[in-house]
XYZ file of C-alpha atoms in Angstrom:
772
model
C -90.423 7.866 7.532
C -93.809 8.970 6.124
C -93.883 12.484 4.763
C -96.735 13.611 7.036
C -94.807 12.467 10.107
C -91.698 14.297 8.916
C -93.717 17.508 8.561
C -95.294 17.083 12.003
C -91.913 16.517 13.641
C -90.439 19.512 11.787
C -93.269 21.783 12.946
C -92.925 20.518 16.518
C -89.179 21.074 16.565
C -89.341 24.452 14.833
C -89.042 26.452 18.132
C -85.812 24.617 18.864
C -84.211 26.151 15.803
C -83.129 29.562 17.042
C -82.923 32.386 14.537
C -79.739 34.426 14.357
C -79.406 37.220 16.908
C -80.074 40.856 16.211
C -76.566 42.149 16.956
C -73.945 42.265 14.221
C -70.494 41.674 15.588
C -68.350 44.812 15.457
C -71.237 47.195 14.813
C -71.461 49.923 17.450
C -74.615 52.029 17.140
C -72.927 55.100 18.677
C -69.830 55.057 16.482
C -69.324 57.507 13.624
C -71.251 56.644 10.434
C -72.360 53.337 11.898
C -74.411 51.004 9.648
C -76.546 50.244 12.731
C -77.991 46.888 13.693
C -81.097 45.697 11.823
C -84.605 46.150 13.112
C -85.654 43.254 15.276
C -88.008 40.991 13.274
C -91.445 40.227 14.604
C -92.565 36.677 13.752
C -94.760 34.056 15.341
C -93.180 31.293 17.358
C -92.243 28.319 15.140
C -92.701 30.197 11.877
C -90.075 29.616 9.216
C -89.111 31.438 6.012
C -91.741 32.006 3.333
C -90.971 31.339 -0.288
C -92.419 34.683 -1.378
C -94.476 37.591 -0.086
C -97.963 36.381 -1.058
C -101.159 38.193 -0.140
C -102.800 36.895 3.063
C -105.828 34.782 2.206
C -104.494 34.010 -1.267
C -106.055 30.522 -1.249
C -109.467 32.192 -1.029
C -108.830 33.745 -4.428
C -109.821 30.603 -6.289
C -110.394 32.007 -9.791
C -107.483 30.810 -11.987
C -105.046 33.736 -12.417
C -107.498 35.901 -10.501
C -104.648 37.483 -8.527
C -102.680 38.674 -11.595
C -103.456 41.176 -14.326
C -103.377 38.793 -17.300
C -106.078 36.118 -17.202
C -106.268 32.786 -19.006
C -108.987 33.966 -21.457
C -106.750 36.889 -22.436
C -103.862 34.545 -23.194
C -106.126 32.351 -25.286
C -107.562 35.292 -27.241
C -104.161 36.878 -27.854
C -102.669 33.578 -29.056
C -105.357 33.444 -31.743
C -105.546 37.134 -32.626
C -102.228 37.358 -34.506
C -101.763 34.870 -37.318
C -97.985 34.597 -36.939
C -98.272 33.741 -33.237
C -100.733 30.957 -33.974
C -98.520 29.681 -36.823
C -95.530 29.581 -34.467
C -97.532 27.584 -31.930
C -98.748 25.118 -34.544
C -95.257 24.805 -36.021
C -93.793 23.984 -32.624
C -96.565 21.438 -32.029
C -95.723 19.835 -35.364
C -92.028 19.685 -34.464
C -92.762 17.994 -31.135
C -95.352 15.582 -32.537
C -93.137 14.318 -35.360
C -90.188 13.576 -33.060
C -89.630 9.874 -32.410
C -89.705 8.703 -28.786
C -88.951 5.576 -26.786
C -89.280 4.091 -23.307
C -85.812 2.834 -22.378
C -84.242 0.959 -19.517
C -81.833 3.075 -17.517
C -78.285 1.686 -17.948
C -76.644 -0.029 -15.017
C -73.213 1.195 -13.861
C -70.637 0.128 -16.448
C -73.272 -1.459 -18.702
C -72.777 -1.208 -22.483
C -75.497 -0.091 -24.846
C -75.651 -3.541 -26.411
C -76.205 -5.197 -23.023
C -78.869 -2.659 -22.101
C -80.740 -3.271 -25.367
C -80.588 -7.022 -24.712
C -82.262 -6.536 -21.308
C -84.738 -4.104 -22.808
C -86.146 -6.612 -25.272
C -87.608 -8.855 -22.556
C -88.483 -6.246 -19.919
C -92.202 -6.230 -19.143
C -92.182 -2.688 -17.724
C -90.768 -1.304 -20.964
C -93.392 -3.168 -22.975
C -96.193 -2.008 -20.703
C -95.220 1.660 -20.671
C -94.468 1.700 -24.405
C -97.971 0.378 -25.062
C -99.360 2.991 -22.648
C -97.541 5.913 -24.305
C -98.817 4.964 -27.750
C -102.222 6.167 -26.474
C -101.471 7.901 -23.166
C -105.078 8.800 -22.356
C -106.551 5.681 -23.949
C -108.148 7.785 -26.695
C -105.621 9.913 -28.573
C -102.451 8.581 -30.231
C -99.249 10.034 -28.813
C -98.716 12.648 -31.608
C -102.218 14.053 -31.001
C -101.924 13.825 -27.222
C -98.575 15.599 -27.137
C -99.942 18.388 -29.354
C -102.562 19.089 -26.679
C -99.802 19.141 -24.049
C -97.774 21.566 -26.173
C -100.786 23.875 -26.595
C -101.180 24.139 -22.816
C -97.456 24.720 -22.368
C -97.040 27.382 -25.064
C -100.216 29.396 -24.422
C -100.861 29.019 -20.673
C -97.665 27.364 -19.394
C -99.959 25.156 -17.339
C -99.772 21.570 -18.697
C -101.721 19.388 -16.277
C -101.880 15.595 -16.065
C -104.487 13.617 -14.144
C -103.183 10.021 -13.883
C -105.591 7.106 -13.649
C -104.406 4.224 -11.461
C -105.068 0.541 -12.003
C -106.339 -1.653 -9.197
C -102.772 -2.665 -8.302
C -101.686 0.975 -8.027
C -99.903 0.982 -11.380
C -100.333 3.572 -14.113
C -103.370 3.011 -16.342
C -103.625 6.243 -18.364
C -102.558 9.887 -18.442
C -105.400 12.328 -18.984
C -104.685 15.896 -19.964
C -106.641 18.556 -18.095
C -106.973 22.202 -19.092
C -104.568 24.194 -16.946
C -106.963 27.150 -17.228
C -109.288 25.340 -14.789
C -106.633 24.675 -12.102
C -105.692 26.969 -9.206
C -102.544 26.014 -7.223
C -102.773 26.368 -3.446
C -100.058 27.424 -0.954
C -99.095 26.188 2.471
C -98.104 28.417 5.383
C -94.626 28.854 3.952
C -95.685 29.688 0.372
C -94.769 26.255 -0.986
C -96.943 23.587 -2.591
C -98.787 21.627 0.159
C -97.630 18.036 0.593
C -100.086 15.123 0.395
C -102.610 14.384 1.721
C -103.329 18.144 1.949
C -105.041 19.668 -1.102
C -102.543 21.278 -3.462
C -104.856 22.250 -6.333
C -108.465 23.165 -6.926
C -110.358 22.725 -10.167
C -112.677 25.611 -10.979
C -115.642 24.842 -13.247
C -118.282 27.468 -14.119
C -116.585 29.843 -11.718
C -116.859 27.664 -8.600
C -114.453 25.167 -6.977
C -115.531 21.620 -7.835
C -112.620 19.435 -6.701
C -109.635 19.402 -4.368
C -106.624 17.449 -5.594
C -103.345 16.523 -3.946
C -99.888 16.794 -5.418
C -97.935 13.667 -6.312
C -96.621 11.717 -3.329
C -92.935 11.482 -2.558
C -92.228 7.809 -3.134
C -91.157 5.404 -0.476
C -88.418 3.686 -2.445
C -88.245 0.817 0.044
C -91.764 -0.292 -0.892
C -92.609 -2.402 -3.971
C -94.028 -0.709 -7.032
C -97.408 0.804 -6.250
C -97.634 -0.767 -2.785
C -97.085 2.510 -0.925
C -100.328 3.777 -2.508
C -103.585 2.935 -0.742
C -107.038 2.934 -2.369
C -108.203 5.596 0.082
C -105.424 8.072 -0.837
C -106.584 11.375 -2.427
C -106.444 11.826 -6.191
C -103.163 13.190 -7.477
C -102.587 15.914 -10.049
C -99.377 16.700 -11.912
C -99.305 20.446 -12.548
C -96.082 21.061 -14.473
C -95.414 24.564 -15.846
C -92.200 24.867 -17.824
C -91.353 28.337 -16.550
C -92.504 28.666 -12.906
C -91.409 31.697 -10.886
C -90.589 31.861 -7.222
C -92.875 34.859 -6.598
C -95.982 33.629 -8.408
C -98.322 30.651 -8.492
C -98.428 30.741 -12.281
C -96.137 29.862 -15.152
C -94.843 32.351 -17.714
C -95.645 31.215 -21.259
C -94.138 32.642 -24.469
C -97.505 34.199 -25.268
C -97.565 36.044 -21.934
C -93.950 37.163 -22.335
C -94.781 39.113 -25.509
C -98.429 39.918 -24.872
C -97.885 43.663 -25.438
C -96.129 43.014 -28.747
C -98.890 40.611 -29.756
C -101.498 43.262 -28.974
C -99.677 45.717 -31.234
C -99.329 43.094 -33.961
C -103.002 42.144 -33.670
C -104.082 45.774 -34.029
C -101.783 46.236 -37.009
C -103.187 43.115 -38.634
C -106.718 44.390 -38.041
C -105.733 47.740 -39.559
C -104.546 46.035 -42.744
C -107.724 43.954 -42.877
C -109.922 47.019 -42.485
C -107.946 48.739 -45.229
C -109.172 46.145 -47.697
C -112.647 45.544 -46.279
C -114.001 48.533 -44.361
C -112.137 51.553 -45.698
C -114.285 54.562 -46.631
C -111.618 56.830 -48.119
C -111.859 57.039 -51.938
C -108.908 56.567 -54.265
C -108.757 60.295 -54.908
C -110.593 63.601 -54.573
C -110.853 65.582 -57.831
C -112.040 69.193 -57.374
C -114.558 70.531 -59.923
C -114.915 74.138 -61.144
C -116.503 76.393 -58.551
C -119.302 77.522 -60.879
C -120.593 73.943 -61.447
C -123.896 73.040 -59.894
C -124.445 69.838 -57.914
C -126.393 68.416 -60.860
C -123.492 69.065 -63.229
C -121.101 67.325 -60.815
C -123.476 64.340 -60.541
C -123.784 64.079 -64.313
C -120.009 64.226 -64.746
C -119.547 61.581 -62.016
C -121.975 59.225 -63.802
C -120.194 59.678 -67.126
C -116.787 59.183 -65.514
C -117.827 55.992 -63.668
C -119.535 54.558 -66.755
C -116.398 55.125 -68.833
C -114.121 53.298 -66.350
C -116.459 50.578 -65.068
C -114.883 47.165 -65.782
C -112.087 48.687 -67.890
C -108.844 47.983 -66.015
C -106.597 49.376 -68.767
C -108.495 52.637 -68.898
C -108.179 53.081 -65.132
C -104.406 53.203 -65.359
C -104.390 56.033 -67.929
C -104.498 59.822 -67.521
C -108.068 61.184 -67.820
C -108.735 64.707 -69.113
C -111.188 66.633 -66.923
C -112.496 70.221 -66.879
C -110.041 72.817 -65.679
C -109.813 73.640 -62.002
C -107.647 75.853 -59.889
C -106.662 73.121 -57.441
C -104.703 69.915 -57.947
C -106.216 66.469 -57.583
C -105.820 64.926 -54.134
C -104.668 61.259 -54.148
C -105.492 59.523 -50.880
C -104.187 55.987 -51.338
C -100.839 55.386 -49.617
C -98.077 53.742 -51.619
C -96.727 51.524 -48.841
C -98.717 49.444 -46.366
C -95.785 47.640 -44.751
C -92.561 48.939 -43.257
C -89.841 47.976 -40.804
C -92.393 47.530 -38.035
C -93.535 44.248 -39.582
C -89.997 42.840 -39.542
C -89.617 43.896 -35.918
C -92.867 42.223 -34.870
C -91.976 39.057 -36.756
C -88.543 38.889 -35.140
C -89.919 39.350 -31.614
C -92.570 36.651 -32.038
C -90.099 34.217 -33.606
C -87.525 34.844 -30.866
C -90.092 34.265 -28.119
C -90.861 30.804 -29.503
C -87.236 29.954 -30.196
C -87.714 29.923 -33.983
C -85.587 31.520 -36.655
C -86.976 34.739 -38.136
C -85.083 34.200 -41.413
C -88.129 33.020 -43.439
C -90.226 35.929 -42.146
C -88.036 38.955 -42.816
C -86.109 40.419 -45.711
C -83.022 38.348 -46.395
C -79.777 40.235 -45.932
C -77.324 37.389 -45.286
C -76.079 34.289 -47.047
C -77.954 30.999 -47.164
C -75.372 29.320 -44.943
C -75.923 32.007 -42.303
C -79.666 31.424 -42.500
C -79.163 27.669 -42.051
C -76.975 28.252 -38.991
C -79.646 30.569 -37.608
C -82.308 27.899 -38.055
C -80.146 25.282 -36.299
C -79.379 27.637 -33.421
C -83.044 28.591 -33.055
C -83.964 24.918 -32.815
C -81.394 24.308 -30.089
C -82.771 27.166 -27.940
C -86.445 26.591 -28.759
C -87.451 23.019 -29.564
C -84.915 21.102 -27.488
C -85.809 22.788 -24.156
C -89.487 22.015 -24.809
C -88.673 18.361 -25.500
C -86.487 18.149 -22.399
C -89.270 19.592 -20.229
C -91.844 17.138 -21.575
C -89.595 14.107 -21.105
C -88.644 15.290 -17.585
C -92.314 15.617 -16.617
C -93.219 12.173 -17.980
C -90.252 10.616 -16.166
C -91.376 12.360 -12.970
C -94.747 10.622 -13.321
C -93.058 7.279 -13.999
C -90.915 7.624 -10.871
C -93.871 8.593 -8.699
C -95.613 5.410 -9.825
C -92.576 3.314 -8.995
C -91.170 2.742 -12.492
C -87.642 3.673 -11.475
C -85.777 1.434 -13.902
C -87.142 3.009 -17.074
C -87.140 6.443 -18.642
C -88.980 8.241 -21.425
C -86.907 10.128 -23.993
C -87.241 11.730 -27.401
C -84.858 10.353 -30.012
C -82.197 12.583 -31.531
C -83.206 14.466 -34.645
C -81.847 12.930 -37.839
C -79.874 15.293 -40.051
C -81.976 16.028 -43.151
C -79.275 17.808 -45.119
C -77.629 15.016 -47.209
C -74.286 16.776 -47.418
C -74.149 17.511 -43.683
C -75.284 13.972 -42.812
C -72.568 12.555 -45.071
C -69.914 14.683 -43.352
C -71.052 13.536 -39.900
C -71.035 9.895 -40.992
C -67.632 10.288 -42.654
C -66.137 11.878 -39.535
C -67.431 9.130 -37.251
C -66.034 6.461 -39.553
C -62.639 8.139 -39.826
C -62.171 8.685 -36.094
C -63.129 5.123 -35.190
C -66.475 5.881 -33.537
C -68.470 3.382 -35.611
C -67.824 0.566 -38.068
C -68.854 0.581 -41.707
C -71.613 -1.967 -41.100
C -72.957 0.048 -38.163
C -73.162 3.049 -40.438
C -74.870 0.991 -43.149
C -77.348 -0.391 -40.631
C -78.222 3.125 -39.452
C -78.972 4.071 -43.072
C -81.045 0.925 -43.673
C -78.541 -0.795 -45.965
C -77.407 -4.416 -45.901
C -74.075 -5.156 -44.171
C -70.925 -5.824 -46.173
C -69.286 -9.265 -45.877
C -65.685 -7.990 -45.758
C -64.015 -8.402 -42.331
C -62.967 -4.745 -42.334
C -66.636 -3.689 -42.420
C -66.987 -4.846 -38.788
C -63.718 -3.332 -37.564
C -63.271 0.025 -35.882
C -60.538 1.971 -37.615
C -59.018 5.380 -38.216
C -57.813 7.100 -41.360
C -54.090 7.843 -41.472
C -52.014 9.521 -44.184
C -51.306 6.041 -45.560
C -54.939 4.942 -45.587
C -57.441 3.232 -43.294
C -56.091 1.187 -40.401
C -57.974 -0.943 -37.813
C -57.662 0.131 -34.186
C -57.091 -3.448 -33.062
C -53.381 -4.267 -33.461
C -53.898 -7.945 -34.316
C -56.624 -7.138 -36.839
C -54.353 -4.546 -38.438
C -51.540 -7.094 -38.743
C -53.868 -9.704 -40.251
C -55.231 -7.205 -42.743
C -51.762 -6.026 -43.737
C -50.622 -9.619 -44.292
C -53.736 -10.413 -46.312
C -53.423 -7.368 -48.565
C -49.619 -7.434 -48.836
C -48.407 -11.052 -48.656
C -44.751 -11.475 -47.811
C -42.484 -11.461 -50.878
C -39.211 -13.416 -51.110
C -36.218 -11.227 -50.512
C -34.329 -10.503 -53.778
C -30.694 -11.456 -54.019
C -29.749 -7.962 -55.108
C -31.374 -4.560 -54.509
C -33.743 -3.623 -57.284
C -33.173 -0.349 -59.118
C -35.383 2.372 -57.818
C -36.119 0.504 -54.613
C -34.985 3.447 -52.524
C -37.726 5.526 -54.108
C -40.457 3.035 -53.197
C -41.390 2.779 -49.557
C -43.486 -0.402 -49.807
C -42.937 -3.582 -51.783
C -46.662 -4.066 -52.524
C -47.798 -2.846 -55.928
C -50.277 0.017 -55.729
C -53.731 -0.215 -57.288
C -56.706 1.785 -58.526
C -59.825 -0.245 -57.822
C -63.297 0.749 -59.026
C -65.332 -0.868 -56.260
C -63.338 0.276 -53.214
C -65.440 3.305 -52.312
C -64.661 5.479 -49.322
C -67.465 5.978 -46.763
C -68.174 9.426 -48.173
C -68.396 8.040 -51.709
C -70.727 5.290 -50.527
C -72.944 7.924 -48.973
C -72.840 9.867 -52.248
C -73.830 6.698 -54.122
C -76.760 6.095 -51.779
C -77.950 9.714 -51.931
C -77.551 9.930 -55.703
C -79.463 6.668 -56.075
C -82.357 8.115 -54.091
C -82.384 11.308 -56.167
C -82.180 9.288 -59.378
C -85.052 7.008 -58.383
C -87.284 9.989 -57.684
C -86.248 11.697 -60.922
C -86.954 8.605 -63.036
C -90.360 8.158 -61.391
C -91.317 11.776 -62.099
C -89.927 11.560 -65.630
C -91.836 8.323 -66.275
C -95.176 9.781 -65.256
C -94.617 13.001 -67.189
C -93.392 11.350 -70.399
C -96.053 8.631 -70.385
C -98.836 11.151 -69.854
C -97.564 13.471 -72.587
C -97.090 10.577 -75.023
C -100.653 9.424 -74.369
C -102.014 12.946 -74.955
C -100.147 13.492 -78.245
C -100.856 9.955 -79.476
C -104.556 10.295 -78.649
C -104.779 13.602 -80.515
C -103.123 12.083 -83.581
C -105.405 9.045 -83.559
C -108.447 11.305 -83.266
C -107.288 13.292 -86.286
C -106.705 16.468 -84.296
C -102.929 16.509 -84.905
C -100.740 17.029 -87.943
C -98.153 14.271 -87.583
C -100.209 11.385 -88.923
C -101.528 13.578 -91.746
C -98.069 14.703 -92.875
C -96.453 11.263 -93.281
C -97.330 7.580 -93.473
C -93.903 6.411 -92.274
C -94.387 4.930 -88.757
C -90.766 5.602 -87.802
C -91.062 9.286 -88.703
C -94.387 9.519 -86.901
C -92.883 8.009 -83.770
C -89.858 10.329 -83.952
C -92.153 13.357 -84.324
C -94.160 12.331 -81.234
C -90.929 11.707 -79.321
C -89.754 15.238 -80.124
C -92.862 16.690 -78.452
C -92.311 14.952 -75.106
C -91.223 16.919 -72.026
C -87.748 15.551 -71.283
C -86.027 17.179 -68.324
C -82.450 15.905 -68.116
C -81.040 19.334 -67.270
C -82.507 18.929 -63.784
C -80.789 15.555 -63.343
C -77.476 17.072 -64.425
C -77.684 19.719 -61.694
C -78.597 17.072 -59.117
C -75.791 14.698 -60.142
C -72.871 17.151 -60.189
C -72.400 17.432 -56.359
C -72.359 13.636 -55.896
C -69.999 13.063 -58.821
C -67.639 15.734 -57.468
C -67.642 14.084 -54.023
C -66.628 10.716 -55.512
C -63.998 12.272 -57.761
C -62.554 14.279 -54.882
C -62.454 11.181 -52.650
C -60.662 9.252 -55.392
C -58.147 12.045 -55.929
C -57.418 12.229 -52.202
C -56.990 8.453 -51.977
C -54.666 8.396 -54.980
C -52.613 11.333 -53.725
C -52.100 9.740 -50.294
C -51.241 6.455 -51.981
C -48.452 7.818 -54.195
C -47.219 9.987 -51.312
C -46.919 7.059 -48.909
C -45.558 4.541 -51.429
C -43.630 6.576 -53.980
C -42.572 9.700 -52.102
C -44.706 12.113 -54.130
C -45.570 15.565 -52.846
C -49.054 15.454 -51.329
C -49.842 19.200 -51.653
C -48.406 19.346 -55.172
C -50.318 16.275 -56.305
C -53.631 17.477 -54.878
C -53.161 20.970 -56.299
C -53.055 19.497 -59.802
C -55.396 16.554 -59.353
C -58.394 18.016 -57.530
C -59.432 20.604 -60.169
C -59.013 18.024 -62.951
C -61.024 15.431 -61.056
C -63.880 17.841 -60.384
C -63.921 19.005 -64.007
C -64.022 15.410 -65.197
C -66.927 14.750 -62.821
C -68.863 17.754 -64.141
C -68.251 16.725 -67.753
C -69.390 13.177 -67.049
C -72.564 14.381 -65.314
C -73.458 16.261 -68.495
C -72.483 13.382 -70.783
C -74.557 10.941 -68.720
C -77.750 12.823 -69.660
C -76.774 13.350 -73.308
C -75.460 16.885 -72.894
C -72.117 18.630 -73.006
C -70.824 21.601 -71.067
C -69.807 24.514 -73.289
C -66.933 26.871 -72.454
C -69.404 29.541 -71.294
C -71.028 27.133 -68.827
C -74.176 26.442 -70.858
C -75.466 22.978 -71.762
C -75.925 21.727 -75.304
C -76.861 18.442 -76.975
C -73.876 16.088 -77.076
C -72.827 14.227 -80.207
C -72.412 10.510 -79.557
C -72.416 10.632 -75.729
C -71.035 7.553 -73.972
C -73.492 5.564 -71.841
C -76.109 8.334 -71.879
C -79.143 7.269 -69.882
C -81.149 9.841 -71.824
C -80.436 7.993 -75.089
C -81.396 4.667 -73.529
C -84.705 6.054 -72.271
C -85.531 7.869 -75.522
C -84.755 4.788 -77.616
C -86.991 2.683 -75.383
C -89.874 5.162 -75.572
C -89.390 5.530 -79.341
C -89.668 1.764 -79.839
C -92.827 1.706 -77.719
C -94.415 4.477 -79.797
C -93.461 2.751 -83.065
C -94.955 -0.522 -81.853
C -98.076 1.281 -80.659
C -98.587 2.933 -84.060
C -97.981 -0.335 -85.868
C -100.312 -2.411 -83.695
C -102.923 0.327 -83.218
C -102.656 0.536 -79.444
C -105.030 2.704 -77.484
C -103.502 5.777 -75.781
C -103.955 4.056 -72.430
C -102.013 1.007 -73.634
C -99.149 3.190 -74.831
C -99.014 5.001 -71.484
C -98.967 1.707 -69.567
C -96.174 0.230 -71.728
C -93.991 3.324 -71.327
C -94.463 3.314 -67.551
C -93.586 -0.389 -67.360
C -90.204 0.065 -69.046
C -87.138 -1.116 -67.157
C -85.398 2.237 -67.712
C -87.560 3.802 -64.986
C -87.194 1.089 -62.326
C -85.428 1.565 -58.960
C -83.026 -1.294 -59.774
C -81.955 0.512 -62.945
C -81.429 3.712 -60.951
C -79.285 1.890 -58.365
C -77.238 0.271 -61.145
C -76.546 3.665 -62.713
C -75.667 5.254 -59.358
C -73.265 2.422 -58.463
C -71.491 2.522 -61.821
C -71.193 6.295 -62.093
C -69.929 6.866 -58.538
C -67.452 3.970 -58.857
C -66.146 5.398 -62.144
C -65.693 8.837 -60.643
C -63.773 7.524 -57.631
C -61.516 5.349 -59.814
C -61.042 8.198 -62.313
C -60.087 10.668 -59.571
C -57.647 8.094 -58.147
C -55.954 7.704 -61.524
C -55.793 11.470 -62.035
C -53.706 11.740 -58.842
C -51.361 9.028 -60.152
C -50.854 10.988 -63.354
C -50.530 14.312 -61.528
C -47.731 12.922 -59.320
C -45.710 11.781 -62.365
C -44.511 8.860 -60.246
C -46.472 6.110 -62.033
C -45.106 5.450 -65.517
C -46.900 2.229 -66.496
C -49.818 0.147 -65.300
C -51.983 -2.692 -66.520
C -55.667 -3.576 -66.468
C -56.206 -6.375 -63.942
C -59.248 -8.623 -63.623
C -60.209 -11.036 -60.873
C -61.322 -13.615 -63.436
C -60.339 -13.558 -67.118
C -63.779 -14.890 -67.937
C -65.574 -11.890 -66.401
C -66.302 -10.252 -69.769
C -64.704 -9.982 -73.207
C -64.173 -6.234 -72.862
C -62.155 -6.354 -69.652
C -60.341 -9.524 -70.748
C -59.212 -7.675 -73.874
C -57.954 -4.731 -71.813
C -56.065 -7.112 -69.513
C -54.491 -8.863 -72.504
C -52.747 -5.630 -73.494
C -50.375 -6.016 -70.539
C -48.540 -2.969 -69.151
C -49.371 0.306 -70.923
C -48.019 3.807 -70.527
C -49.668 6.086 -68.003
C -52.613 7.928 -69.523
C -53.436 5.135 -71.987
C -56.985 5.136 -73.348
C -58.202 1.532 -73.263
C -61.298 2.502 -75.259
C -62.850 5.858 -76.219
C -62.954 7.852 -72.937
C -62.168 4.777 -70.813
C -58.987 5.281 -68.817
C -59.815 3.311 -65.672
C -62.403 0.861 -64.345
C -65.290 0.416 -64.472
C -65.644 -0.276 -68.119
C -69.287 -1.307 -67.646
C -71.898 -1.589 -64.863
C -70.758 -3.735 -61.930
C -67.199 -3.732 -63.232
C -64.833 -4.421 -60.335
C -61.515 -4.552 -62.202
C -58.522 -2.493 -61.165
C -55.331 -0.911 -62.475
C -52.053 -2.190 -61.100
C -48.993 0.059 -61.325
C -46.090 -1.852 -62.899
C -43.427 0.799 -63.371
C -42.527 3.844 -61.273
C -40.404 6.900 -61.689
C -36.626 6.118 -61.565
C -37.140 2.401 -62.387
C -35.173 0.920 -65.246
């Protein structure tokens, strides 16, 4: 039934709806202390309940916000009068504009996400609206367009959309209109008038210039756009975020704290005037009473001439003629106080932002981070929800019922927190390993387990699917022939399969640590490359021009190159600090895996094993992080140059740069050639960084695993095992040793795989506690 007809029928039938009587059952006016019956209301026949008590003739007051004390120009001026308020507005606009968005199909009942995405790829409505929202008004890209929306919402709380229809009634564009030019109208009951009645007026140059209707209530039985007729009045979407039942206007954050902003603006102006327009001198120094005005002027000239341009002299005590009164110092010591913190907190709270960066810090960093997260949940997210709700309202009014606009979830920027979230989802069976890798932009793994959902149990990872779990167990632990007689120590061992320490079997958290460390390492090597190459060019150019002392002091090219190398700005201490957290994560994961392994298979004590293993694993990780960059950690926690560090990337880089400098001196390169050669070295490439990250994280996980074996005292012997004896001479030699005692050093500081980059060997336990 058309909306206009419904309204006409309702108005016609209004007299049939009798109001309640005027007598309250049980109330006797003449009884003692009676509450009395209410006064009989006086209303016109057919009149219903008003939404609020508006002033008669309110639609004649057409000036926007003309019926309230605070006008639109005041809101605009106040939002720009206090710097912090404007910064909060711009910050919120940035947050909204940088958020990813999408036009999605609404899921059908019982439909999976995968099935919905399959339908979405070929849906023409999704394609059409996605193209539209990339430039909603046909002029501005979405990030710019949504910033204009946010400005109207935060300052005026009057975001207004004027949709342009295509010839077929579909949506062509969404034009933003200044809400400061729109006056909402009321019907007889205080509500927004329904179409085709005018619901809004646009006021330009102080006079009404256009009447506009509100959006039509859709006839869902009609095809898309067909219920709209070319002669229908123009529609306007006036969508305040914070409307109130007793007002025509929204209630923006700026209006909510307008008194505080006025105070803050005046205080800001006071501080500005202090530095620009102040007329109070630094001090008043009384002169002797018997001095004439000419004597005072002469003394003033001498005093000013002595101090003019002499900053040091100004800070010293100056001897002046005696006087009976003390000098008067007028400059205040403090220009800020607790009022500034209060103003900052109020403004930040009004916009749903954390005040932590704006006030004196009194809490811990973790508390500040929690405050920022909480502020975002109560500030940014409601704004995003309001915007997406308004856009979806427009879509529905135009007949696009099957789709919806939504902002994507915010990605966690904290690497450690993101790793914990990913690790939790993997452990509780929410996602597979390959789904997690895909979300992080990495290639999928070929192993069958990478596409299985699984959970982590005390005995390790297990697939949720029963058949997959059985297949995996059979593949990893093939059935062994039953022995004729019980083997000694068999009662101590819960599983017949031999336990292993494998370098390449990283846990999800270790894989995340490898990825994050690789990213940090790539950035570090790029920065180091640019810095070292530039410095080498500068020193080399100075020496070639005869402005340095190195070339003059020796003719030995090797010594010259070494002297230039010593002047370069190496910064491996920074890499050490960045590497330690990732190395500790891998070592801790390895220690946990090893402790659970010996607990499940050999009956070791899990708490006892971890109590011993975890501190040792973390210490080993810290030591290796220092050794990797050519340093060693002293007992007092300081770093010093290491003697003969193993696999130090600092030594590799310095040797490479040294050879380049030597060759440049020998072949008389230009400084630019030397810089280009240094930058082109393989030691700075992303592939080299990824190789280092993979090897170091794998070593730390395997090392932590072995430390738990040794801490449990359950593994007595093991042997180095390779997948192929031809993999490399080093690993083949270790494997040829056969079983060795626990704690054996296969090579200097090599106790477990990997022995080299991309080493995927493993240790296999061959003898346990209580075995003969």
